[in-house]
Structure formats: C-alpha cells, structure tokens
mmCIF file of C-alpha atoms in Angstrom:
data_model
loop_
_atom_site.group_PDB
_atom_site.id
_atom_site.type_symbol
_atom_site.label_atom_id
_atom_site.label_comp_id
_atom_site.label_asym_id
_atom_site.label_seq_id
_atom_site.Cartn_x
_atom_site.Cartn_y
_atom_site.Cartn_z
ATOM 1 C CA MET A 96 0.076 -0.113 -0.086
ATOM 2 C CA THR A 97 1.338 3.714 -0.772
ATOM 3 C CA THR A 98 2.915 5.087 2.289
ATOM 4 C CA THR A 99 1.898 8.598 3.824
ATOM 5 C CA ASN A 100 4.978 10.046 2.203
ATOM 6 C CA THR A 101 3.558 9.461 -1.336
ATOM 7 C CA PRO A 102 0.908 11.785 -2.389
ATOM 8 C CA PRO A 103 -2.757 10.049 -2.563
ATOM 9 C CA LEU A 104 -4.678 9.707 -5.874
ATOM 10 C CA ALA A 105 -7.534 12.442 -6.617
ATOM 11 C CA LEU A 106 -10.727 10.548 -7.031
ATOM 12 C CA THR A 107 -13.618 12.678 -8.437
ATOM 13 C CA MET A 108 -17.188 12.256 -7.710
ATOM 14 C CA GLY A 109 -18.405 11.785 -11.312
ATOM 15 C CA ASP A 110 -22.271 12.020 -11.457
ATOM 16 C CA PRO A 111 -23.395 11.692 -8.191
ATOM 17 C CA ALA A 112 -26.760 10.057 -9.215
ATOM 18 C CA GLY A 113 -24.797 7.256 -10.760
ATOM 19 C CA ILE A 114 -22.770 4.591 -9.542
ATOM 20 C CA GLY A 115 -19.267 6.472 -8.624
ATOM 21 C CA PRO A 116 -20.502 6.525 -4.969
ATOM 22 C CA ASP A 117 -21.710 2.905 -4.782
ATOM 23 C CA ILE A 118 -18.263 1.633 -6.187
ATOM 24 C CA THR A 119 -16.142 4.129 -4.301
ATOM 25 C CA LEU A 120 -17.836 3.117 -0.685
ATOM 26 C CA ALA A 121 -17.597 -0.457 -2.068
ATOM 27 C CA LEU A 122 -13.830 -0.333 -2.312
ATOM 28 C CA TRP A 123 -13.135 1.916 0.500
ATOM 29 C CA SER A 124 -15.045 -0.722 2.559
ATOM 30 C CA ALA A 125 -12.517 -3.417 1.330
ATOM 31 C CA ARG A 126 -9.279 -1.294 1.511
ATOM 32 C CA ALA A 127 -7.443 -3.361 3.588
ATOM 33 C CA ALA A 128 -8.083 -6.816 1.999
ATOM 34 C CA LEU A 129 -7.456 -5.108 -1.386
ATOM 35 C CA SER A 130 -4.374 -3.259 -0.303
ATOM 36 C CA LEU A 131 -6.029 0.007 -1.924
ATOM 37 C CA PRO A 132 -3.868 2.848 -2.665
ATOM 38 C CA PRO A 133 -5.239 5.806 -0.654
ATOM 39 C CA PHE A 134 -7.054 8.279 -2.394
ATOM 40 C CA LEU A 135 -8.765 11.777 -1.791
ATOM 41 C CA PHE A 136 -12.289 11.630 -3.025
ATOM 42 C CA ILE A 137 -13.233 15.167 -4.571
ATOM 43 C CA GLY A 138 -17.057 15.491 -4.103
ATOM 44 C CA ASP A 139 -19.854 15.839 -2.093
ATOM 45 C CA ALA A 140 -19.362 14.171 1.568
ATOM 46 C CA ARG A 141 -23.456 14.125 2.034
ATOM 47 C CA VAL A 142 -23.676 12.030 -1.207
ATOM 48 C CA LEU A 143 -21.370 9.288 0.312
ATOM 49 C CA ARG A 144 -23.080 9.377 3.864
ATOM 50 C CA ASP A 145 -26.532 9.137 2.274
ATOM 51 C CA ARG A 146 -25.656 6.414 -0.388
ATOM 52 C CA ALA A 147 -23.545 4.584 2.250
ATOM 53 C CA ALA A 148 -26.893 4.577 4.397
ATOM 54 C CA VAL A 149 -29.075 3.355 1.467
ATOM 55 C CA LEU A 150 -26.468 0.583 0.581
ATOM 56 C CA GLY A 151 -26.028 -0.609 4.232
ATOM 57 C CA PHE A 152 -22.091 0.369 4.253
ATOM 58 C CA GLU A 153 -20.616 1.569 7.622
ATOM 59 C CA VAL A 154 -18.219 4.233 6.646
ATOM 60 C CA ALA A 155 -16.781 7.332 8.165
ATOM 61 C CA VAL A 156 -16.264 10.535 6.207
ATOM 62 C CA ALA A 157 -13.889 12.932 6.932
ATOM 63 C CA ALA A 158 -12.891 16.266 5.648
ATOM 64 C CA ALA A 159 -9.083 16.149 4.373
ATOM 65 C CA GLU A 160 -6.362 17.735 2.448
ATOM 66 C CA PRO A 161 -4.025 15.998 -0.077
ATOM 67 C CA GLU A 162 -1.349 16.320 2.947
ATOM 68 C CA THR A 163 -3.640 14.467 5.395
ATOM 69 C CA ALA A 164 -5.575 12.115 3.034
ATOM 70 C CA ALA A 165 -3.070 9.158 3.490
ATOM 71 C CA ALA A 166 -3.191 9.282 7.204
ATOM 72 C CA VAL A 167 -7.006 9.354 7.417
ATOM 73 C CA PHE A 168 -7.676 6.703 4.812
ATOM 74 C CA ALA A 169 -7.284 3.955 7.420
ATOM 75 C CA GLU A 170 -10.232 5.265 9.246
ATOM 76 C CA ALA A 171 -12.357 7.080 7.338
ATOM 77 C CA ILE A 172 -12.722 8.123 3.447
ATOM 78 C CA PRO A 173 -10.778 11.413 2.836
ATOM 79 C CA VAL A 174 -13.007 14.108 1.332
ATOM 80 C CA LEU A 175 -12.273 17.202 -0.123
ATOM 81 C CA THR A 176 -15.949 18.663 -0.599
ATOM 82 C CA SER A 177 -17.474 20.073 -3.881
ATOM 83 C CA ASP A 178 -21.095 20.651 -2.865
ATOM 84 C CA CYS A 179 -23.986 19.682 -5.115
ATOM 85 C CA ALA A 180 -26.380 22.436 -5.617
ATOM 86 C CA ALA A 181 -29.609 20.198 -5.568
ATOM 87 C CA PRO A 182 -30.390 16.865 -3.706
ATOM 88 C CA VAL A 183 -29.016 13.823 -5.164
ATOM 89 C CA VAL A 184 -31.275 10.703 -5.839
ATOM 90 C CA ALA A 185 -29.472 7.799 -6.896
ATOM 91 C CA GLY A 186 -30.692 7.018 -10.512
ATOM 92 C CA THR A 187 -32.068 10.450 -11.486
ATOM 93 C CA PRO A 188 -29.615 12.984 -12.721
ATOM 94 C CA ASP A 189 -29.775 16.582 -12.168
ATOM 95 C CA SER A 190 -28.084 19.165 -14.206
ATOM 96 C CA ARG A 191 -28.224 21.495 -11.561
ATOM 97 C CA ASN A 192 -25.340 19.690 -10.129
ATOM 98 C CA ALA A 193 -22.966 19.985 -13.098
ATOM 99 C CA ALA A 194 -20.973 22.693 -11.544
ATOM 100 C CA ALA A 195 -20.079 20.641 -8.845
ATOM 101 C CA ILE A 196 -19.192 17.633 -11.177
ATOM 102 C CA THR A 197 -16.949 19.535 -13.291
ATOM 103 C CA GLY A 198 -15.510 21.726 -10.571
ATOM 104 C CA ALA A 199 -14.464 18.206 -8.859
ATOM 105 C CA ILE A 200 -12.570 17.427 -12.173
ATOM 106 C CA GLU A 201 -10.959 20.953 -12.229
ATOM 107 C CA THR A 202 -9.719 20.602 -8.690
ATOM 108 C CA ALA A 203 -8.498 17.313 -9.194
ATOM 109 C CA VAL A 204 -6.265 18.616 -11.903
ATOM 110 C CA ALA A 205 -5.126 21.365 -10.139
ATOM 111 C CA LEU A 206 -4.117 19.311 -7.334
ATOM 112 C CA THR A 207 -2.211 16.875 -9.527
ATOM 113 C CA MET A 208 -0.429 19.323 -11.598
ATOM 114 C CA ALA A 209 0.804 21.024 -8.425
ATOM 115 C CA GLY A 210 2.180 17.636 -7.167
ATOM 116 C CA ARG A 211 -0.297 17.478 -4.098
ATOM 117 C CA THR A 212 -1.781 14.344 -5.627
ATOM 118 C CA ALA A 213 -0.232 11.953 -7.687
ATOM 119 C CA ALA A 214 -2.951 11.161 -10.434
ATOM 120 C CA VAL A 215 -6.406 12.127 -11.192
ATOM 121 C CA VAL A 216 -8.771 9.042 -11.259
ATOM 122 C CA THR A 217 -12.333 9.995 -12.501
ATOM 123 C CA ASN A 218 -15.609 8.371 -11.779
ATOM 124 C CA PRO A 219 -18.147 8.346 -14.666
ATOM 125 C CA ILE A 220 -19.607 11.418 -15.965
ATOM 126 C CA ALA A 221 -23.292 11.462 -18.010
ATOM 127 C CA LYS A 222 -22.191 13.786 -20.943
ATOM 128 C CA ALA A 223 -25.899 14.532 -21.597
ATOM 129 C CA VAL A 224 -26.662 15.855 -17.901
ATOM 130 C CA LEU A 225 -23.555 18.377 -18.410
ATOM 131 C CA TYR A 226 -24.542 19.282 -21.906
ATOM 132 C CA ASP A 227 -27.952 20.630 -20.416
ATOM 133 C CA ALA A 228 -25.931 22.789 -18.181
ATOM 134 C CA GLY A 229 -23.582 24.365 -21.262
ATOM 135 C CA PHE A 230 -20.743 21.927 -21.064
ATOM 136 C CA GLY A 231 -18.863 22.469 -24.258
ATOM 137 C CA PHE A 232 -17.001 19.317 -24.730
ATOM 138 C CA PRO A 233 -17.418 15.927 -26.298
ATOM 139 C CA GLY A 234 -16.282 14.184 -23.086
ATOM 140 C CA HIS A 235 -14.134 13.745 -20.171
ATOM 141 C CA THR A 236 -10.950 13.387 -21.943
ATOM 142 C CA GLU A 237 -11.294 16.542 -24.393
ATOM 143 C CA PHE A 238 -12.278 18.633 -21.163
ATOM 144 C CA LEU A 239 -9.230 17.175 -19.418
ATOM 145 C CA ALA A 240 -6.900 18.298 -22.187
ATOM 146 C CA ASP A 241 -8.303 21.674 -22.140
ATOM 147 C CA LEU A 242 -7.670 22.348 -18.465
ATOM 148 C CA ALA A 243 -4.017 20.910 -18.877
ATOM 149 C CA ALA A 244 -3.466 23.387 -22.164
ATOM 150 C CA LYS A 245 -4.792 26.502 -20.060
ATOM 151 C CA ALA A 246 -2.884 25.342 -16.865
ATOM 152 C CA THR A 247 0.415 25.002 -18.969
ATOM 153 C CA GLY A 248 -0.157 27.701 -21.332
ATOM 154 C CA GLU A 249 0.757 25.485 -23.906
ATOM 155 C CA ALA A 250 -1.011 25.042 -27.486
ATOM 156 C CA ALA A 251 -3.807 22.628 -27.711
ATOM 157 C CA LEU A 252 -2.813 19.321 -26.466
ATOM 158 C CA LEU A 253 -3.733 15.869 -28.171
ATOM 159 C CA PRO A 254 -5.314 13.477 -25.406
ATOM 160 C CA VAL A 255 -4.999 9.848 -26.474
ATOM 161 C CA MET A 256 -7.319 7.253 -25.350
ATOM 162 C CA LEU A 257 -5.991 3.899 -24.029
ATOM 163 C CA LEU A 258 -8.109 1.255 -23.275
ATOM 164 C CA ALA A 259 -5.750 -0.935 -20.850
ATOM 165 C CA GLY A 260 -6.567 -4.449 -19.737
ATOM 166 C CA PRO A 261 -5.100 -7.658 -18.535
ATOM 167 C CA LYS A 262 -5.060 -8.726 -22.057
ATOM 168 C CA LEU A 263 -4.816 -5.991 -24.292
ATOM 169 C CA ARG A 264 -3.980 -2.225 -24.572
ATOM 170 C CA ALA A 265 -5.612 -0.583 -27.310
ATOM 171 C CA VAL A 266 -5.800 3.055 -28.795
ATOM 172 C CA PRO A 267 -8.350 4.586 -30.879
ATOM 173 C CA VAL A 268 -6.769 7.241 -33.507
ATOM 174 C CA THR A 269 -10.311 9.002 -34.034
ATOM 175 C CA ILE A 270 -12.893 8.854 -31.184
ATOM 176 C CA HIS A 271 -16.028 10.461 -30.540
ATOM 177 C CA ILE A 272 -17.062 10.936 -34.223
ATOM 178 C CA PRO A 273 -19.484 9.192 -36.353
ATOM 179 C CA LEU A 274 -18.021 6.601 -38.490
ATOM 180 C CA LYS A 275 -19.124 8.034 -41.653
ATOM 181 C CA ASP A 276 -16.787 10.988 -40.776
ATOM 182 C CA VAL A 277 -13.555 8.851 -39.883
ATOM 183 C CA PRO A 278 -12.131 8.649 -43.335
ATOM 184 C CA ALA A 279 -11.859 12.276 -43.778
ATOM 185 C CA ALA A 280 -10.678 12.796 -40.046
ATOM 186 C CA LEU A 281 -7.875 10.294 -40.860
ATOM 187 C CA THR A 282 -4.643 11.820 -41.658
ATOM 188 C CA GLU A 283 -1.143 10.536 -41.974
ATOM 189 C CA ASP A 284 -0.188 13.334 -39.226
ATOM 190 C CA LEU A 285 -2.749 12.221 -36.953
ATOM 191 C CA ILE A 286 -1.466 8.656 -36.940
ATOM 192 C CA VAL A 287 1.678 9.597 -36.382
ATOM 193 C CA GLU A 288 1.332 11.981 -33.370
ATOM 194 C CA THR A 289 -0.997 9.759 -31.523
ATOM 195 C CA ALA A 290 1.666 7.014 -32.297
ATOM 196 C CA VAL A 291 4.473 9.246 -30.976
ATOM 197 C CA ILE A 292 2.481 10.081 -27.730
ATOM 198 C CA THR A 293 1.650 6.433 -27.218
ATOM 199 C CA ALA A 294 5.118 5.098 -27.454
ATOM 200 C CA ARG A 295 6.579 7.952 -25.380
ATOM 201 C CA ASP A 296 4.019 7.384 -22.458
ATOM 202 C CA LEU A 297 4.469 3.574 -22.523
ATOM 203 C CA ARG A 298 8.185 4.218 -21.994
ATOM 204 C CA ARG A 299 7.797 6.877 -19.312
ATOM 205 C CA ARG A 300 4.783 5.670 -17.422
ATOM 206 C CA PHE A 301 4.305 2.333 -18.254
ATOM 207 C CA GLY A 302 8.037 1.177 -18.005
ATOM 208 C CA ILE A 303 7.961 -0.311 -21.420
ATOM 209 C CA ALA A 304 11.782 0.107 -22.704
ATOM 210 C CA ARG A 305 10.987 -0.275 -26.497
ATOM 211 C CA PRO A 306 6.942 -0.303 -27.020
ATOM 212 C CA ARG A 307 5.656 -2.551 -29.978
ATOM 213 C CA LEU A 308 2.800 -0.766 -31.936
ATOM 214 C CA ALA A 309 0.408 -3.166 -34.163
ATOM 215 C CA VAL A 310 -1.234 -0.531 -36.390
ATOM 216 C CA ALA A 311 -4.866 -1.628 -37.660
ATOM 217 C CA GLY A 312 -5.872 -0.853 -41.259
ATOM 218 C CA LEU A 313 -9.084 1.159 -41.770
ATOM 219 C CA ASN A 314 -10.668 -1.087 -44.199
ATOM 220 C CA PRO A 315 -11.299 -4.468 -44.373
ATOM 221 C CA HIS A 316 -8.343 -6.933 -44.965
ATOM 222 C CA ALA A 317 -6.459 -3.487 -44.404
ATOM 223 C CA GLY A 318 -7.981 -2.357 -48.062
ATOM 224 C CA GLU A 319 -6.661 -5.605 -49.846
ATOM 225 C CA GLY A 320 -4.258 -3.728 -52.265
ATOM 226 C CA GLY A 321 -6.734 -0.874 -52.840
ATOM 227 C CA ALA A 322 -9.583 -3.283 -53.704
ATOM 228 C CA LEU A 323 -11.657 -2.396 -50.628
ATOM 229 C CA GLY A 324 -10.271 1.210 -50.077
ATOM 230 C CA LEU A 325 -7.559 3.601 -50.862
ATOM 231 C CA GLU A 326 -6.854 5.048 -47.394
ATOM 232 C CA ASP A 327 -4.548 2.049 -46.000
ATOM 233 C CA ASP A 328 -2.102 2.462 -48.749
ATOM 234 C CA ALA A 329 -2.587 6.365 -48.932
ATOM 235 C CA ILE A 330 -2.665 7.282 -45.328
ATOM 236 C CA VAL A 331 -1.868 4.301 -43.171
ATOM 237 C CA ARG A 332 1.085 2.802 -44.622
ATOM 238 C CA PRO A 333 2.942 5.920 -44.830
ATOM 239 C CA ALA A 334 2.718 6.826 -41.189
ATOM 240 C CA VAL A 335 4.170 3.336 -40.353
ATOM 241 C CA GLU A 336 6.911 3.924 -42.483
ATOM 242 C CA ARG A 337 7.250 7.407 -40.835
ATOM 243 C CA LEU A 338 7.288 5.917 -37.390
ATOM 244 C CA ARG A 339 9.721 3.188 -38.153
ATOM 245 C CA ALA A 340 11.962 5.760 -39.643
ATOM 246 C CA ALA A 341 11.572 7.690 -36.338
ATOM 247 C CA GLY A 342 12.786 4.482 -34.317
ATOM 248 C CA ILE A 343 9.214 3.278 -33.176
ATOM 249 C CA GLU A 344 8.832 -0.204 -33.440
ATOM 250 C CA ALA A 345 5.549 -0.280 -35.472
ATOM 251 C CA VAL A 346 3.818 -2.561 -38.047
ATOM 252 C CA GLY A 347 1.014 -2.223 -40.464
ATOM 253 C CA PRO A 348 -1.492 -1.565 -41.462
ATOM 254 C CA LEU A 349 -2.677 -5.006 -40.473
ATOM 255 C CA PRO A 350 -6.329 -6.582 -40.913
ATOM 256 C CA ALA A 351 -8.039 -5.791 -37.845
ATOM 257 C CA ASP A 352 -10.089 -9.272 -38.027
ATOM 258 C CA THR A 353 -6.857 -11.075 -37.187
ATOM 259 C CA MET A 354 -5.273 -8.496 -34.523
ATOM 260 C CA PHE A 355 -6.690 -9.553 -31.295
ATOM 261 C CA HIS A 356 -6.425 -13.319 -31.061
ATOM 262 C CA ASP A 357 -4.179 -14.734 -28.420
ATOM 263 C CA ALA A 358 -1.057 -15.472 -30.496
ATOM 264 C CA ALA A 359 -1.359 -12.213 -32.095
ATOM 265 C CA ARG A 360 -1.745 -10.116 -29.062
ATOM 266 C CA ALA A 361 1.731 -11.615 -28.049
ATOM 267 C CA THR A 362 3.459 -9.879 -30.528
ATOM 268 C CA TYR A 363 2.665 -6.254 -29.509
ATOM 269 C CA ASP A 364 2.272 -3.950 -26.655
ATOM 270 C CA VAL A 365 -0.354 -1.850 -27.778
ATOM 271 C CA ALA A 366 -3.002 -1.835 -30.939
ATOM 272 C CA LEU A 367 -3.374 1.178 -32.923
ATOM 273 C CA CYS A 368 -6.847 1.357 -34.014
ATOM 274 C CA MET A 369 -8.309 3.847 -36.745
ATOM 275 C CA TYR A 370 -11.649 4.439 -34.962
ATOM 276 C CA HIS A 371 -13.586 4.144 -31.612
ATOM 277 C CA ASP A 372 -15.312 0.675 -31.958
ATOM 278 C CA GLN A 373 -12.175 -0.808 -33.635
ATOM 279 C CA ALA A 374 -10.561 -0.420 -30.396
ATOM 280 C CA LEU A 375 -13.252 -0.501 -27.722
ATOM 281 C CA ILE A 376 -15.082 -3.705 -29.112
ATOM 282 C CA PRO A 377 -12.005 -6.084 -28.543
ATOM 283 C CA ALA A 378 -10.858 -4.264 -25.300
ATOM 284 C CA LYS A 379 -13.874 -4.580 -23.510
ATOM 285 C CA ALA A 380 -14.557 -8.137 -24.992
ATOM 286 C CA LEU A 381 -11.372 -9.388 -23.385
ATOM 287 C CA GLY A 382 -11.671 -7.339 -20.132
ATOM 288 C CA PHE A 383 -15.279 -5.988 -19.433
ATOM 289 C CA ASP A 384 -14.986 -5.794 -15.909
ATOM 290 C CA ASP A 385 -11.340 -4.733 -15.465
ATOM 291 C CA SER A 386 -10.126 -2.658 -18.424
ATOM 292 C CA VAL A 387 -9.310 0.878 -17.329
ATOM 293 C CA ASN A 388 -9.448 3.944 -19.727
ATOM 294 C CA ALA A 389 -6.121 6.090 -19.436
ATOM 295 C CA THR A 390 -5.469 9.210 -21.169
ATOM 296 C CA LEU A 391 -2.203 9.558 -22.600
ATOM 297 C CA GLY A 392 -0.356 13.015 -23.630
ATOM 298 C CA LEU A 393 -1.524 15.047 -20.924
ATOM 299 C CA PRO A 394 1.164 16.506 -18.285
ATOM 300 C CA PHE A 395 -0.441 14.545 -15.365
ATOM 301 C CA ILE A 396 -1.746 10.940 -15.175
ATOM 302 C CA ARG A 397 -5.384 10.305 -15.522
ATOM 303 C CA THR A 398 -7.447 6.793 -15.445
ATOM 304 C CA SER A 399 -10.975 5.909 -15.401
ATOM 305 C CA PRO A 400 -13.311 3.067 -14.949
ATOM 306 C CA ASP A 401 -14.148 1.876 -18.395
ATOM 307 C CA HIS A 402 -17.907 2.115 -17.884
ATOM 308 C CA GLY A 403 -20.638 4.664 -17.490
ATOM 309 C CA THR A 404 -22.908 5.912 -14.773
ATOM 310 C CA ALA A 405 -25.171 2.984 -14.854
ATOM 311 C CA PHE A 406 -28.033 5.279 -13.507
ATOM 312 C CA ALA A 407 -30.343 2.196 -13.497
ATOM 313 C CA ILE A 408 -28.686 0.220 -10.991
ATOM 314 C CA ALA A 409 -27.240 3.402 -8.684
ATOM 315 C CA GLY A 410 -28.206 3.079 -5.281
ATOM 316 C CA LYS A 411 -29.215 -0.745 -5.689
ATOM 317 C CA GLY A 412 -26.368 -2.597 -4.539
ATOM 318 C CA LEU A 413 -25.640 -4.196 -7.896
ATOM 319 C CA ALA A 414 -22.753 -2.236 -9.407
ATOM 320 C CA ARG A 415 -19.301 -4.237 -9.509
ATOM 321 C CA PRO A 416 -16.204 -1.910 -8.525
ATOM 322 C CA ASP A 417 -13.795 -4.127 -10.430
ATOM 323 C CA SER A 418 -13.002 -1.368 -13.068
ATOM 324 C CA LEU A 419 -12.619 1.461 -10.596
ATOM 325 C CA LEU A 420 -10.045 -0.924 -8.454
ATOM 326 C CA ALA A 421 -8.267 -1.497 -11.639
ATOM 327 C CA ALA A 422 -8.200 2.298 -12.359
ATOM 328 C CA LEU A 423 -6.909 3.036 -9.111
ATOM 329 C CA ARG A 424 -4.262 0.526 -8.987
ATOM 330 C CA LEU A 425 -3.146 1.324 -12.465
ATOM 331 C CA ALA A 426 -2.955 5.138 -11.581
ATOM 332 C CA ALA A 427 -0.617 4.401 -8.550
ATOM 333 C CA GLU A 428 1.516 2.070 -10.638
ATOM 334 C CA LEU A 429 1.885 4.781 -13.186
ATOM 335 C CA ALA A 430 2.604 7.321 -11.089
ATOM 336 C CA ALA A 431 5.268 5.418 -9.376
ATOM 337 C CA HIS A 432 6.811 4.715 -12.610
ATOM 338 C CA GLU A 433 7.018 8.515 -13.441
ATOM 339 C CA ARG A 434 8.618 9.074 -9.671
ATOM 340 C CA ALA A 435 11.067 6.522 -10.737
ATOM 341 C CA ALA A 436 12.108 7.826 -13.990
ATOM 342 C CA LYS A 437 12.274 11.101 -12.527
ATOM 343 C CA GLY A 438 14.500 9.856 -9.755
ATOM 344 C CA THR A 439 11.945 10.712 -7.145
ATOM 345 C CA ALA A 440 10.675 7.531 -6.020
#
C-alpha cells in the first residue's frame, strides 16, 4: 500500500446520481483486503453518507487535504468537498449539479499538476447531463486536455485514449465522431502524432523500454491492395513508415480481424486502431469488468473505470467495483513509474 509520504490519488465524484459513490464506498470498505492505494475523494461528502446509508455500508467520512488524506484513509474516506447544488437521488441525474461535477474534475487536475496528488482518477460522468448545463466538450478526455492546456499555457494538447486491460492495450486514433466521418478525419499526421504520444507514455509511465505498436488498417483486410479502399495504402502505410524511420517499432497496416487473438496479441504492446469501436470492442470483449480508460499525452496521469454512470442500478447494490479498482491500481502504478523515471521514488 502507498505510504503517507506518497501523495494520494485524486478521485473525482463523477455524476453523484450514478454508481460512482456506490463503487467508491464498496472499495473503501474492502480497503485492507484489497491493499487499496489511498485516495482523496473530491465531491460532496453528503452523497457518500447518504448512499452508504442506502446500501448498508458502515463508513466514516472526514474532511481532508491532500497532505492529510493518506493518514485519514485507514479510518475514514478523506473528502475534499465540492457541494452539489441540488439534492442527489440515486438513478436520477440533475443538471443543476453539473458545476459540482466539473468543479471536482478541475480541482483534481489542479492538485495533481501541483504535485499534491499523484494522479487523477475520474468516476463516470453523464455527458448529456453536463450538456444541459452548457458543457462544451465531447467528453472527459477533451475537457481534461483543455484544462491541461490552460494550466501550462501551451497550445492545445492531443489527448490519446488508451484502453488498458489484462489482455490488451488499445488506442483509437479517431474517437467520438460518427463512423461516416472517420475517413475524412484520419490523416497521416494524426496517426503519427497519436503513435508518438502512445510510445512515449508507454516508456515513461508504463515502464516498457521499447514499445511495440501494431497498427490496424481502416478497411476490411487493410484495404486488400486498394480493392476495398485506398486509405490504408495512401494514409496508414506511410504513417507506419514514418514511425519506423523515427525509431518506433511499428507494423501495419494490419487486417483488424486477425489482430486480437491470443497469438497475435503476444507480438505487440499496444494496438493502434483507426476508430472508436475498432479499439473498444476487442478491449471490452477481452476485459469488460477490469479494463481501464487512461488518457495519454497529458502533463498528469489520468485513469478512469471503463464504464458509464449506470443510473439504472445506482443505489441498488448491484454495481461491480472491479474497473474502478483497476483504475486506482493502474494510476498508482503509473505514478510510481513516473516518480522512478524522475528519480524521486
């Protein structure tokens, strides 16, 4: 377990009407058996107390700062409060609480970039709820990238979504866009930039000295020599050649239908896929309950459970905490790798 000399993880509330509070309570209640890395919960303490009463968890909740969270963690859930504006009812989201949801994320990022927390771990949000309150981003990932860019004063950052599970790591080059828009959005430069960020973060945060990238084709059979589409030969293949020339171990374009069986996965460290479902379908099929969404390309570590708010089962004691547990453990592991790389372990 992480020592009190190591900053805690910053765990955001997510949508308080979803299962974020449920799985947070379940994990903290089993903290000793799970050797759970200490976290600072950033959100409304009342939500945790009320949900604990509904679910039958006997927990203590205590106000804390990052510097005191690890010491508090053994006896109570340490909370840095971000109060909700409206009453929270499990399973019934309310856009009046959008400011508390996004405020918790902003606080977690600020604390982590200041070195007071080790990484950001985000409980699930419901984008539709935030859109009703004027949220201007496609999702968590893009919001985090905007916060990072504002904090550093740098040009807009390219956030890279990595699905990390026990059997597969997969990255989609294009993410939350309609499938019909993918060919126009996919460029040689975008593939190269995504791959460079992926390889860099696999080295510095995952401890993989020479990452091996398997690059999927866009079309069936990777275009089959142009018979099934020209993009693979015109866009994907030149990108792979540029990566290899830059010293990155990349192969492709590969037919996506033969990339994800056991023997194929043994030949690479990450699959670089051309669109959302090409990456997420195999990732979730191979690790539905324990895959983690990690964002690469940011100046801080961020992980998240790879599932949504699950409003239909919130407050009913049915939510499984496996993915959040994996997200917390991966965040702690990545933070340790990064500290070791910087010589501050």
